[in-house]
Coordinates of C-alpha atoms in Angstrom, one line a residue:
X1013 CA 7.5 19.4 -1.0
X1014 CA 7.7 17.0 -4.0
X1015 CA 9.8 18.2 -6.9
X1016 CA 7.8 19.6 -9.8
X1017 CA 8.8 17.4 -12.7
X1018 CA 7.0 17.2 -16.0
X1019 CA 7.2 13.7 -17.5
X1020 CA 6.0 10.2 -16.8
X1021 CA 8.7 7.6 -16.8
X1022 CA 9.8 4.3 -15.2
X1023 CA 11.7 5.0 -12.0
X1024 CA 15.1 3.7 -13.1
X1025 CA 16.4 6.9 -14.7
X1026 CA 15.6 9.0 -11.6
X1027 CA 18.1 9.1 -8.7
X1028 CA 16.5 9.7 -5.3
X1029 CA 18.9 10.5 -2.5
X1030 CA 16.3 10.1 0.3
X1031 CA 17.0 7.1 2.6
X1032 CA 15.0 3.9 2.1
X1033 CA 12.4 3.7 4.9
X1034 CA 10.5 0.5 3.9
X1035 CA 12.4 -2.3 2.2
X1036 CA 10.9 -5.6 1.1
X1037 CA 13.1 -8.4 -0.3
X1038 CA 12.0 -11.7 -1.7
X1039 CA 8.6 -11.5 0.1
X1040 CA 6.2 -14.4 -0.4
X1041 CA 2.9 -14.9 1.4
X1042 CA 1.1 -18.2 1.2
X1043 CA -2.3 -18.8 2.9
X1044 CA -3.1 -22.4 3.8
X1045 CA -6.6 -22.7 2.5
X1046 CA -8.2 -26.2 3.0
X1047 CA -7.5 -28.2 -0.1
X1048 CA -4.8 -26.1 -1.6
X1049 CA -2.4 -23.3 -0.6
X1050 CA -3.0 -19.8 -2.1
X1051 CA 0.1 -17.9 -3.1
X1052 CA -0.9 -14.3 -2.4
X1053 CA 2.5 -12.7 -2.9
X1054 CA 5.6 -13.9 -4.7
X1055 CA 9.1 -12.5 -4.7
X1056 CA 8.2 -8.9 -3.9
X1057 CA 11.2 -6.5 -3.9
X1058 CA 10.2 -3.0 -3.1
X1059 CA 11.9 0.1 -1.7
X1060 CA 9.9 3.1 -0.4
X1061 CA 11.9 6.2 0.4
X1062 CA 11.4 8.6 3.2
X1063 CA 8.7 11.1 2.4
X1064 CA 7.5 9.2 -0.7
X1065 CA 3.8 8.8 -1.6
X1066 CA 3.5 5.3 -3.2
X1067 CA 0.3 3.7 -4.4
X1068 CA -0.2 -0.1 -4.8
X1069 CA -2.6 -0.5 -7.7
X1070 CA -4.3 -3.6 -9.2
X1071 CA -7.5 -5.7 -9.3
X1072 CA -9.0 -7.8 -6.5
X1073 CA -6.8 -10.7 -5.6
X1074 CA -3.5 -9.2 -6.5
X1075 CA -2.2 -9.0 -2.9
X1076 CA -2.2 -5.2 -2.4
X1077 CA -3.8 -5.3 1.0
X1078 CA -1.8 -8.5 1.9
X1079 CA 1.4 -6.5 1.3
X1080 CA 0.2 -3.5 3.2
X1081 CA -0.7 -5.8 6.2
X1082 CA 2.7 -7.4 6.1
X1083 CA 4.3 -3.9 6.3
X1084 CA 1.9 -3.1 9.1
X1085 CA 3.0 -6.2 11.0
X1086 CA -0.4 -7.9 11.0
X1087 CA 0.5 -10.8 8.6
X1088 CA 4.2 -11.7 8.5
X1089 CA 5.5 -13.0 5.2
X1090 CA 5.9 -16.7 4.6
X1091 CA 9.4 -16.0 3.1
X1092 CA 11.6 -13.0 2.7
X1093 CA 12.0 -9.9 4.8
X1094 CA 10.4 -6.5 5.4
X1095 CA 12.5 -3.9 7.1
X1096 CA 11.5 -0.4 8.3
X1097 CA 14.5 1.9 8.8
X1098 CA 16.7 -1.3 8.8
X1099 CA 14.7 -3.1 11.4
X1100 CA 12.8 -6.4 10.7
X1101 CA 9.0 -6.1 11.0
X1102 CA 7.7 -8.7 13.4
X1103 CA 4.6 -7.0 14.8
X1104 CA 2.6 -3.8 14.6
X1105 CA 4.4 -0.7 16.0
X1106 CA 4.0 3.0 16.6
X1107 CA 6.2 3.8 13.6
X1108 CA 3.4 2.7 11.3
X1109 CA 0.0 4.2 11.5
X1110 CA -2.9 2.4 9.7
X1111 CA -6.0 3.9 8.1
X1112 CA -8.6 1.3 7.0
X1113 CA -11.5 1.6 4.5
X1114 CA -13.8 0.9 7.4
X1115 CA -13.6 3.9 9.7
X1116 CA -12.9 1.9 12.9
X1117 CA -14.0 4.6 15.2
X1118 CA -15.3 4.0 18.7
X1119 CA -19.0 4.8 18.5
X1120 CA -19.3 5.7 22.2
X1121 CA -16.6 8.4 21.9
X1122 CA -16.9 11.9 20.6
X1123 CA -14.7 13.1 17.7
X1124 CA -12.3 14.7 20.1
X1125 CA -12.2 11.6 22.3
X1126 CA -11.5 9.3 19.3
X1127 CA -8.6 11.5 18.2
X1128 CA -7.2 11.6 21.8
X1129 CA -7.5 7.8 22.4
X1130 CA -4.0 6.7 21.2
X1131 CA -2.4 9.6 23.0
X1132 CA -4.1 8.6 26.3
X1133 CA -2.9 5.0 25.8
X1134 CA 0.6 6.4 25.5
X1135 CA -0.1 8.2 28.9
X1136 CA 1.0 11.6 27.6
X1137 CA 0.4 14.7 29.7
X1138 CA -3.2 16.0 29.5
X1139 CA -2.1 19.4 28.3
X1140 CA -0.1 17.8 25.5
X1141 CA -3.0 15.6 24.5
X1142 CA -5.4 18.6 24.4
X1143 CA -3.0 20.7 22.3
X1144 CA -2.5 17.9 19.8
X1145 CA -6.2 17.2 19.5
X1146 CA -7.0 20.9 18.9
X1147 CA -4.3 21.2 16.3
X1148 CA -5.5 18.2 14.3
X1149 CA -9.2 19.1 14.6
X1150 CA -8.3 22.5 13.1
X1151 CA -6.1 20.9 10.4
X1152 CA -8.8 18.5 9.3
X1153 CA -11.7 21.0 9.6
X1154 CA -13.3 19.1 12.5
X1155 CA -13.3 21.7 15.2
X1156 CA -17.1 22.4 15.0
X1157 CA -17.7 18.6 15.3
X1158 CA -15.5 17.9 18.3
X1159 CA -18.4 16.9 20.5
X1160 CA -20.3 14.9 17.9
X1161 CA -20.4 11.1 17.9
X1162 CA -19.5 9.0 14.8
X1163 CA -23.2 8.1 14.1
X1164 CA -23.9 11.8 13.6
X1165 CA -21.2 12.3 10.9
X1166 CA -21.1 11.7 7.2
X1167 CA -18.7 9.1 5.7
X1168 CA -16.3 11.7 4.7
X1169 CA -16.2 13.3 8.2
X1170 CA -15.7 9.9 9.8
X1171 CA -12.7 9.3 7.6
X1172 CA -11.3 12.7 8.6
X1173 CA -11.6 11.6 12.2
X1174 CA -9.8 8.3 11.4
X1175 CA -7.0 10.1 9.7
X1176 CA -6.7 12.6 12.6
X1177 CA -6.5 9.8 15.1
X1178 CA -3.6 8.2 13.2
X1179 CA -1.8 11.5 12.7
X1180 CA -2.1 12.2 16.4
X1181 CA 0.3 9.3 17.1
X1182 CA 2.8 11.1 14.7
X1183 CA 4.0 7.8 13.1
X1184 CA 6.6 8.5 10.4
X1185 CA 4.8 6.0 8.0
X1186 CA 1.1 6.2 7.1
X1187 CA -0.4 3.0 5.7
X1188 CA -3.8 3.4 4.0
X1189 CA -6.0 0.6 2.7
X1190 CA -8.5 2.1 0.2
X1191 CA -9.5 4.8 2.7
X1192 CA -11.7 6.6 0.3
X1193 CA -13.1 3.6 -1.5
X1194 CA -16.6 3.8 0.0
X1195 CA -17.1 7.6 -0.5
X1196 CA -18.9 9.5 -3.3
X1197 CA -16.8 11.1 -6.0
X1198 CA -16.9 14.7 -4.6
X1199 CA -16.1 13.7 -1.0
X1200 CA -13.4 11.4 -2.3
X1201 CA -11.7 14.3 -4.2
X1202 CA -12.0 16.6 -1.3
X1203 CA -10.3 14.1 1.0
X1204 CA -7.6 13.3 -1.6
X1205 CA -6.7 17.0 -1.6
X1206 CA -6.8 17.2 2.2
X1207 CA -4.4 14.1 2.3
X1208 CA -2.0 15.7 -0.1
X1209 CA -2.0 19.0 1.8
X1210 CA -1.2 17.2 5.1
X1211 CA 1.4 15.0 3.4
X1212 CA 3.2 18.0 2.0
X1213 CA 3.0 19.8 5.4
X1214 CA 4.2 17.0 7.7
X1215 CA 6.4 14.9 5.3
X1216 CA 5.1 11.4 6.2
X1217 CA 5.9 8.4 4.1
X1218 CA 2.6 7.1 2.6
X1219 CA 1.9 3.6 1.3
X1220 CA -1.6 3.7 -0.2
X1221 CA -3.7 0.8 -1.6
X1222 CA -6.3 1.6 -4.3
X1223 CA -8.3 0.0 -7.1
X1224 CA -8.7 3.4 -8.8
X1225 CA -6.3 4.3 -11.6
X1226 CA -7.2 8.0 -11.6
X1227 CA -6.8 8.1 -7.8
X1228 CA -3.3 6.6 -8.0
X1229 CA -2.2 9.2 -10.7
X1230 CA -3.7 12.1 -8.7
X1231 CA -1.9 11.1 -5.5
X1232 CA 1.3 9.2 -6.0
X1233 CA 4.9 9.9 -6.6
X1234 CA 5.1 6.2 -7.7
X1235 CA 2.6 3.6 -8.8
X1236 CA 3.3 0.0 -8.2
X1237 CA 1.1 -2.1 -10.5
X1238 CA 0.6 -5.6 -9.2
X1239 CA -0.3 -8.8 -11.0
X1240 CA -3.2 -11.0 -10.2
X1241 CA -2.4 -13.9 -8.0
X1242 CA 0.3 -14.6 -7.3
X1243 CA 0.9 -11.0 -6.6
X1244 CA 4.1 -9.7 -8.1
X1245 CA 5.3 -6.3 -9.1
X1246 CA 4.4 -5.8 -12.8
X1247 CA 5.5 -2.2 -13.2
X1248 CA 7.0 0.5 -11.0
X1249 CA 6.1 3.8 -12.5
X1250 CA 7.2 7.3 -11.4
X1251 CA 4.5 10.0 -11.8
X1252 CA 6.5 13.2 -12.4
X1253 CA 3.7 15.7 -13.0
X1254 CA 3.4 18.9 -11.0
X1255 CA 0.8 19.1 -8.2
X1256 CA -2.1 19.9 -8.2
X1257 CA -2.7 17.5 -11.0
X1258 CA -5.2 18.1 -13.8
X1259 CA -7.2 15.0 -14.7
X1260 CA -7.9 16.5 -18.1
X1261 CA -4.2 17.1 -18.9
X1262 CA -2.7 15.1 -21.9
X1263 CA 0.1 13.6 -19.7
X1264 CA -2.5 12.5 -17.1
X1265 CA -4.6 10.8 -19.7
X1266 CA -1.6 9.2 -21.4
X1267 CA -0.6 7.6 -18.1
X1268 CA -4.2 6.7 -17.4
X1269 CA -4.4 4.7 -20.7
X1270 CA -1.1 3.0 -20.0
X1271 CA -2.2 2.0 -16.5
X1272 CA -5.6 0.9 -17.7
X1273 CA -4.0 -1.6 -20.2
X1274 CA -1.7 -3.0 -17.5
X1275 CA -4.5 -3.4 -14.9
X1276 CA -7.1 -4.8 -17.4
X1277 CA -4.7 -7.5 -18.4
X1278 CA -4.7 -8.6 -14.7
X1279 CA -8.4 -8.0 -14.3
X1280 CA -9.0 -10.4 -17.2
X1281 CA -6.9 -13.1 -15.5
X1282 CA -9.0 -12.5 -12.3
X1283 CA -12.2 -12.9 -14.3
X1284 CA -11.0 -16.1 -16.0
X1285 CA -10.0 -17.5 -12.7
X1286 CA -13.5 -16.8 -11.3
X1287 CA -15.1 -18.6 -14.3
X1288 CA -12.8 -21.6 -13.8
X1289 CA -13.8 -21.8 -10.2
X1290 CA -17.5 -21.7 -10.9
X1291 CA -17.1 -24.3 -13.7
X1292 CA -15.2 -26.5 -11.3
X1293 CA -18.0 -26.4 -8.8

């Protein structure tokens, strides 16, 4: 369980004894776009400790998803290093489970079959697979939908299945790329609460990308505010409010105003860059 602290501060004054699980040092990512290189990330230094819930926050073009994909092993950095538990990341691995904004379910498989898929690839015993699937279907309130196909489910239910499929692999690190971005407000809050409940129960490390200031405050132990291209870390802020968090509380709204100012500065840079691009054309 996360300590119940009562203030909002930068992370420096707090001492966290948990081991560092994800470590980025001097990370740059440059994409070779025809005509000119695009610097997506520049000099990223970041530590994520075991069991932390960390949100990457910022406008479009700030490199949030690029950094997440680098941690996942999909896009290696151009310069610098990313370590997980002291080992360099060179490719995707079972220690890092990924949940995308798109549900990425197999449409020809039922809910239960989708959840079981990764376990079958690992060639686990059938009894173990069945027990794991049943446990996760119950945990994510999917038992009554076990024989349904993705096309028969709402967006929120599909995302529950996607989360269950990743949890089935029991990866110590959960990487989430705006998983609730396409959902309506009520479904989004329900799944946020479900995610927090599961996170507190199983103790995974979560690195979560979002555009939503309120979502980042509601979920995170720490919020990493990123700058518009090139993506750098603008602020690293600890959210030391007790859970469940009340969006109407004064401390919640103080942090919301602070983050809004930080993010809007970068959003304005993004908008100005778009205007320059249109003018140049």
